[in-house]
Amino acid sequence: MISKDMTISEILRRYPQTLPVFERYGLDCYDCQIADFEQLEHGATVHKADLAALLEELNKSIS
């Protein structure tokens, strides 16, 4: 299960199928150096994405 405390790169390493979800929400952080350190919650805030909806879609994509 994906949580808001996981880093973006950790999510993508474990679950590469989540990439389209990140793209839909405008989180292109996976392509930058900070992805190794940026938690999902922070990335969602910076990109003004709805964290609850993002988490729901990410978790659906891995089930």
mmCIF file of N, CA and C in Angstrom:
data_model
loop_
_atom_site.group_PDB
_atom_site.id
_atom_site.type_symbol
_atom_site.label_atom_id
_atom_site.label_comp_id
_atom_site.label_asym_id
_atom_site.label_seq_id
_atom_site.Cartn_x
_atom_site.Cartn_y
_atom_site.Cartn_z
ATOM 1 N N MET A 1 0.843 -1.184 0.000
ATOM 2 C CA MET A 1 0.000 0.000 0.000
ATOM 3 C C MET A 1 0.889 1.249 0.000
ATOM 4 N N ILE A 2 0.480 2.221 -0.779
ATOM 5 C CA ILE A 2 1.231 3.468 -0.899
ATOM 6 C C ILE A 2 0.711 4.444 0.150
ATOM 7 N N SER A 3 1.646 5.118 0.815
ATOM 8 C CA SER A 3 1.260 6.099 1.837
ATOM 9 C C SER A 3 1.861 7.461 1.494
ATOM 10 N N LYS A 4 1.343 8.484 2.130
ATOM 11 C CA LYS A 4 1.784 9.858 1.875
ATOM 12 C C LYS A 4 3.220 10.097 2.318
ATOM 13 N N ASP A 5 3.755 9.234 3.169
ATOM 14 C CA ASP A 5 5.100 9.398 3.694
ATOM 15 C C ASP A 5 6.180 8.753 2.822
ATOM 16 N N MET A 6 5.769 7.997 1.818
ATOM 17 C CA MET A 6 6.734 7.360 0.920
ATOM 18 C C MET A 6 7.305 8.407 -0.033
ATOM 19 N N THR A 7 8.553 8.214 -0.444
ATOM 20 C CA THR A 7 9.112 9.148 -1.432
ATOM 21 C C THR A 7 8.584 8.787 -2.816
ATOM 22 N N ILE A 8 8.610 9.775 -3.677
ATOM 23 C CA ILE A 8 8.115 9.572 -5.037
ATOM 24 C C ILE A 8 8.943 8.507 -5.753
ATOM 25 N N SER A 9 10.258 8.568 -5.619
ATOM 26 C CA SER A 9 11.093 7.574 -6.306
ATOM 27 C C SER A 9 10.887 6.171 -5.735
ATOM 28 N N GLU A 10 10.639 6.073 -4.434
ATOM 29 C CA GLU A 10 10.375 4.765 -3.823
ATOM 30 C C GLU A 10 9.102 4.157 -4.417
ATOM 31 N N ILE A 11 8.082 4.972 -4.557
ATOM 32 C CA ILE A 11 6.821 4.494 -5.139
ATOM 33 C C ILE A 11 7.057 4.015 -6.562
ATOM 34 N N LEU A 12 7.764 4.817 -7.352
ATOM 35 C CA LEU A 12 7.994 4.451 -8.752
ATOM 36 C C LEU A 12 8.893 3.235 -8.897
ATOM 37 N N ARG A 13 9.859 3.069 -8.004
ATOM 38 C CA ARG A 13 10.716 1.879 -8.057
ATOM 39 C C ARG A 13 9.911 0.618 -7.755
ATOM 40 N N ARG A 14 9.087 0.701 -6.734
ATOM 41 C CA ARG A 14 8.294 -0.473 -6.334
ATOM 42 C C ARG A 14 7.131 -0.735 -7.282
ATOM 43 N N TYR A 15 6.528 0.352 -7.768
ATOM 44 C CA TYR A 15 5.303 0.245 -8.559
ATOM 45 C C TYR A 15 5.404 1.114 -9.821
ATOM 46 N N PRO A 16 6.170 0.691 -10.809
ATOM 47 C CA PRO A 16 6.347 1.510 -12.008
ATOM 48 C C PRO A 16 5.040 1.798 -12.743
ATOM 49 N N GLN A 17 4.031 0.982 -12.521
ATOM 50 C CA GLN A 17 2.740 1.195 -13.173
ATOM 51 C C GLN A 17 2.019 2.448 -12.672
ATOM 52 N N THR A 18 2.563 3.101 -11.643
ATOM 53 C CA THR A 18 1.947 4.322 -11.119
ATOM 54 C C THR A 18 2.345 5.572 -11.909
ATOM 55 N N LEU A 19 3.308 5.451 -12.794
ATOM 56 C CA LEU A 19 3.791 6.616 -13.539
ATOM 57 C C LEU A 19 2.668 7.407 -14.226
ATOM 58 N N PRO A 20 1.723 6.765 -14.925
ATOM 59 C CA PRO A 20 0.649 7.543 -15.555
ATOM 60 C C PRO A 20 -0.188 8.350 -14.549
ATOM 61 N N VAL A 21 -0.335 7.844 -13.343
ATOM 62 C CA VAL A 21 -1.090 8.571 -12.315
ATOM 63 C C VAL A 21 -0.330 9.845 -11.935
ATOM 64 N N PHE A 22 0.960 9.725 -11.714
ATOM 65 C CA PHE A 22 1.771 10.905 -11.413
ATOM 66 C C PHE A 22 1.655 11.937 -12.532
ATOM 67 N N GLU A 23 1.714 11.463 -13.763
ATOM 68 C CA GLU A 23 1.631 12.374 -14.905
ATOM 69 C C GLU A 23 0.279 13.081 -14.964
ATOM 70 N N ARG A 24 -0.796 12.353 -14.705
ATOM 71 C CA ARG A 24 -2.141 12.965 -14.725
ATOM 72 C C ARG A 24 -2.271 14.073 -13.688
ATOM 73 N N TYR A 25 -1.584 13.921 -12.577
ATOM 74 C CA TYR A 25 -1.661 14.915 -11.505
ATOM 75 C C TYR A 25 -0.592 16.002 -11.626
ATOM 76 N N GLY A 26 0.155 15.970 -12.702
ATOM 77 C CA GLY A 26 1.161 16.997 -12.930
ATOM 78 C C GLY A 26 2.397 16.862 -12.064
ATOM 79 N N LEU A 27 2.603 15.698 -11.477
ATOM 80 C CA LEU A 27 3.793 15.466 -10.653
ATOM 81 C C LEU A 27 4.872 14.850 -11.529
ATOM 82 N N ASP A 28 5.661 15.714 -12.126
ATOM 83 C CA ASP A 28 6.749 15.231 -12.964
ATOM 84 C C ASP A 28 8.043 15.132 -12.164
ATOM 85 N N CYS A 29 7.895 15.070 -10.866
ATOM 86 C CA CYS A 29 9.029 15.014 -9.934
ATOM 87 C C CYS A 29 9.883 13.781 -10.138
ATOM 88 N N TYR A 30 9.330 12.750 -10.725
ATOM 89 C CA TYR A 30 10.059 11.512 -10.915
ATOM 90 C C TYR A 30 11.297 11.727 -11.767
ATOM 91 N N ASP A 31 11.308 12.814 -12.509
ATOM 92 C CA ASP A 31 12.405 13.081 -13.429
ATOM 93 C C ASP A 31 13.447 14.031 -12.836
ATOM 94 N N CYS A 32 13.275 14.427 -11.584
ATOM 95 C CA CYS A 32 14.233 15.371 -11.005
ATOM 96 C C CYS A 32 14.969 14.733 -9.825
ATOM 97 N N GLN A 33 16.043 15.375 -9.418
ATOM 98 C CA GLN A 33 16.900 14.826 -8.374
ATOM 99 C C GLN A 33 16.216 14.738 -7.021
ATOM 100 N N ILE A 34 15.262 15.579 -6.771
ATOM 101 C CA ILE A 34 14.639 15.617 -5.441
ATOM 102 C C ILE A 34 13.687 14.440 -5.203
ATOM 103 N N ALA A 35 13.324 13.710 -6.247
ATOM 104 C CA ALA A 35 12.378 12.593 -6.105
ATOM 105 C C ALA A 35 12.851 11.554 -5.098
ATOM 106 N N ASP A 36 14.158 11.432 -4.928
ATOM 107 C CA ASP A 36 14.684 10.457 -3.965
ATOM 108 C C ASP A 36 14.407 10.876 -2.521
ATOM 109 N N PHE A 37 14.138 12.151 -2.318
ATOM 110 C CA PHE A 37 13.958 12.677 -0.967
ATOM 111 C C PHE A 37 12.562 13.246 -0.717
ATOM 112 N N GLU A 38 11.834 13.538 -1.784
ATOM 113 C CA GLU A 38 10.536 14.205 -1.643
ATOM 114 C C GLU A 38 9.430 13.201 -1.347
ATOM 115 N N GLN A 39 8.773 13.412 -0.225
ATOM 116 C CA GLN A 39 7.648 12.556 0.122
ATOM 117 C C GLN A 39 6.443 12.929 -0.729
ATOM 118 N N LEU A 40 5.588 11.955 -0.936
ATOM 119 C CA LEU A 40 4.404 12.149 -1.777
ATOM 120 C C LEU A 40 3.568 13.334 -1.297
ATOM 121 N N GLU A 41 3.391 13.454 0.000
ATOM 122 C CA GLU A 41 2.583 14.542 0.544
ATOM 123 C C GLU A 41 3.155 15.903 0.138
ATOM 124 N N HIS A 42 4.460 16.052 0.230
ATOM 125 C CA HIS A 42 5.092 17.322 -0.134
ATOM 126 C C HIS A 42 4.948 17.590 -1.629
ATOM 127 N N GLY A 43 5.167 16.584 -2.443
ATOM 128 C CA GLY A 43 5.027 16.737 -3.892
ATOM 129 C C GLY A 43 3.624 17.145 -4.282
ATOM 130 N N ALA A 44 2.635 16.546 -3.651
ATOM 131 C CA ALA A 44 1.244 16.895 -3.937
ATOM 132 C C ALA A 44 0.960 18.343 -3.546
ATOM 133 N N THR A 45 1.483 18.764 -2.417
ATOM 134 C CA THR A 45 1.276 20.139 -1.956
ATOM 135 C C THR A 45 1.919 21.135 -2.914
ATOM 136 N N VAL A 46 3.148 20.884 -3.291
ATOM 137 C CA VAL A 46 3.878 21.782 -4.189
ATOM 138 C C VAL A 46 3.160 21.916 -5.532
ATOM 139 N N HIS A 47 2.606 20.818 -6.014
ATOM 140 C CA HIS A 47 1.952 20.818 -7.323
ATOM 141 C C HIS A 47 0.440 21.034 -7.224
ATOM 142 N N LYS A 48 -0.022 21.371 -6.028
ATOM 143 C CA LYS A 48 -1.429 21.664 -5.782
ATOM 144 C C LYS A 48 -2.359 20.525 -6.247
ATOM 145 N N ALA A 49 -1.927 19.313 -5.942
ATOM 146 C CA ALA A 49 -2.720 18.131 -6.263
ATOM 147 C C ALA A 49 -3.485 17.693 -5.018
ATOM 148 N N ASP A 50 -4.652 17.139 -5.223
ATOM 149 C CA ASP A 50 -5.474 16.626 -4.137
ATOM 150 C C ASP A 50 -4.840 15.330 -3.625
ATOM 151 N N LEU A 51 -4.241 15.384 -2.459
ATOM 152 C CA LEU A 51 -3.499 14.242 -1.919
ATOM 153 C C LEU A 51 -4.384 13.014 -1.751
ATOM 154 N N ALA A 52 -5.579 13.185 -1.222
ATOM 155 C CA ALA A 52 -6.462 12.041 -0.988
ATOM 156 C C ALA A 52 -6.820 11.357 -2.311
ATOM 157 N N ALA A 53 -7.141 12.141 -3.329
ATOM 158 C CA ALA A 53 -7.497 11.581 -4.638
ATOM 159 C C ALA A 53 -6.279 10.915 -5.277
ATOM 160 N N LEU A 54 -5.123 11.547 -5.143
ATOM 161 C CA LEU A 54 -3.890 10.988 -5.691
ATOM 162 C C LEU A 54 -3.577 9.645 -5.040
ATOM 163 N N LEU A 55 -3.638 9.599 -3.733
ATOM 164 C CA LEU A 55 -3.383 8.338 -3.023
ATOM 165 C C LEU A 55 -4.365 7.249 -3.447
ATOM 166 N N GLU A 56 -5.615 7.620 -3.590
ATOM 167 C CA GLU A 56 -6.627 6.644 -4.000
ATOM 168 C C GLU A 56 -6.295 6.069 -5.378
ATOM 169 N N GLU A 57 -5.954 6.934 -6.312
ATOM 170 C CA GLU A 57 -5.631 6.466 -7.664
ATOM 171 C C GLU A 57 -4.343 5.660 -7.703
ATOM 172 N N LEU A 58 -3.341 6.097 -6.949
ATOM 173 C CA LEU A 58 -2.087 5.339 -6.906
ATOM 174 C C LEU A 58 -2.329 3.939 -6.368
ATOM 175 N N ASN A 59 -3.086 3.838 -5.287
ATOM 176 C CA ASN A 59 -3.346 2.524 -4.701
ATOM 177 C C ASN A 59 -4.225 1.661 -5.587
ATOM 178 N N LYS A 60 -5.140 2.264 -6.321
ATOM 179 C CA LYS A 60 -5.946 1.491 -7.275
ATOM 180 C C LYS A 60 -5.061 0.929 -8.373
ATOM 181 N N SER A 61 -4.062 1.713 -8.790
ATOM 182 C CA SER A 61 -3.207 1.285 -9.895
ATOM 183 C C SER A 61 -2.321 0.094 -9.534
ATOM 184 N N ILE A 62 -2.138 -0.161 -8.247
ATOM 185 C CA ILE A 62 -1.285 -1.289 -7.836
ATOM 186 C C ILE A 62 -2.104 -2.492 -7.359
ATOM 187 N N SER A 63 -3.396 -2.353 -7.345
ATOM 188 C CA SER A 63 -4.212 -3.480 -6.854
ATOM 189 C C SER A 63 -4.668 -4.387 -7.979
#
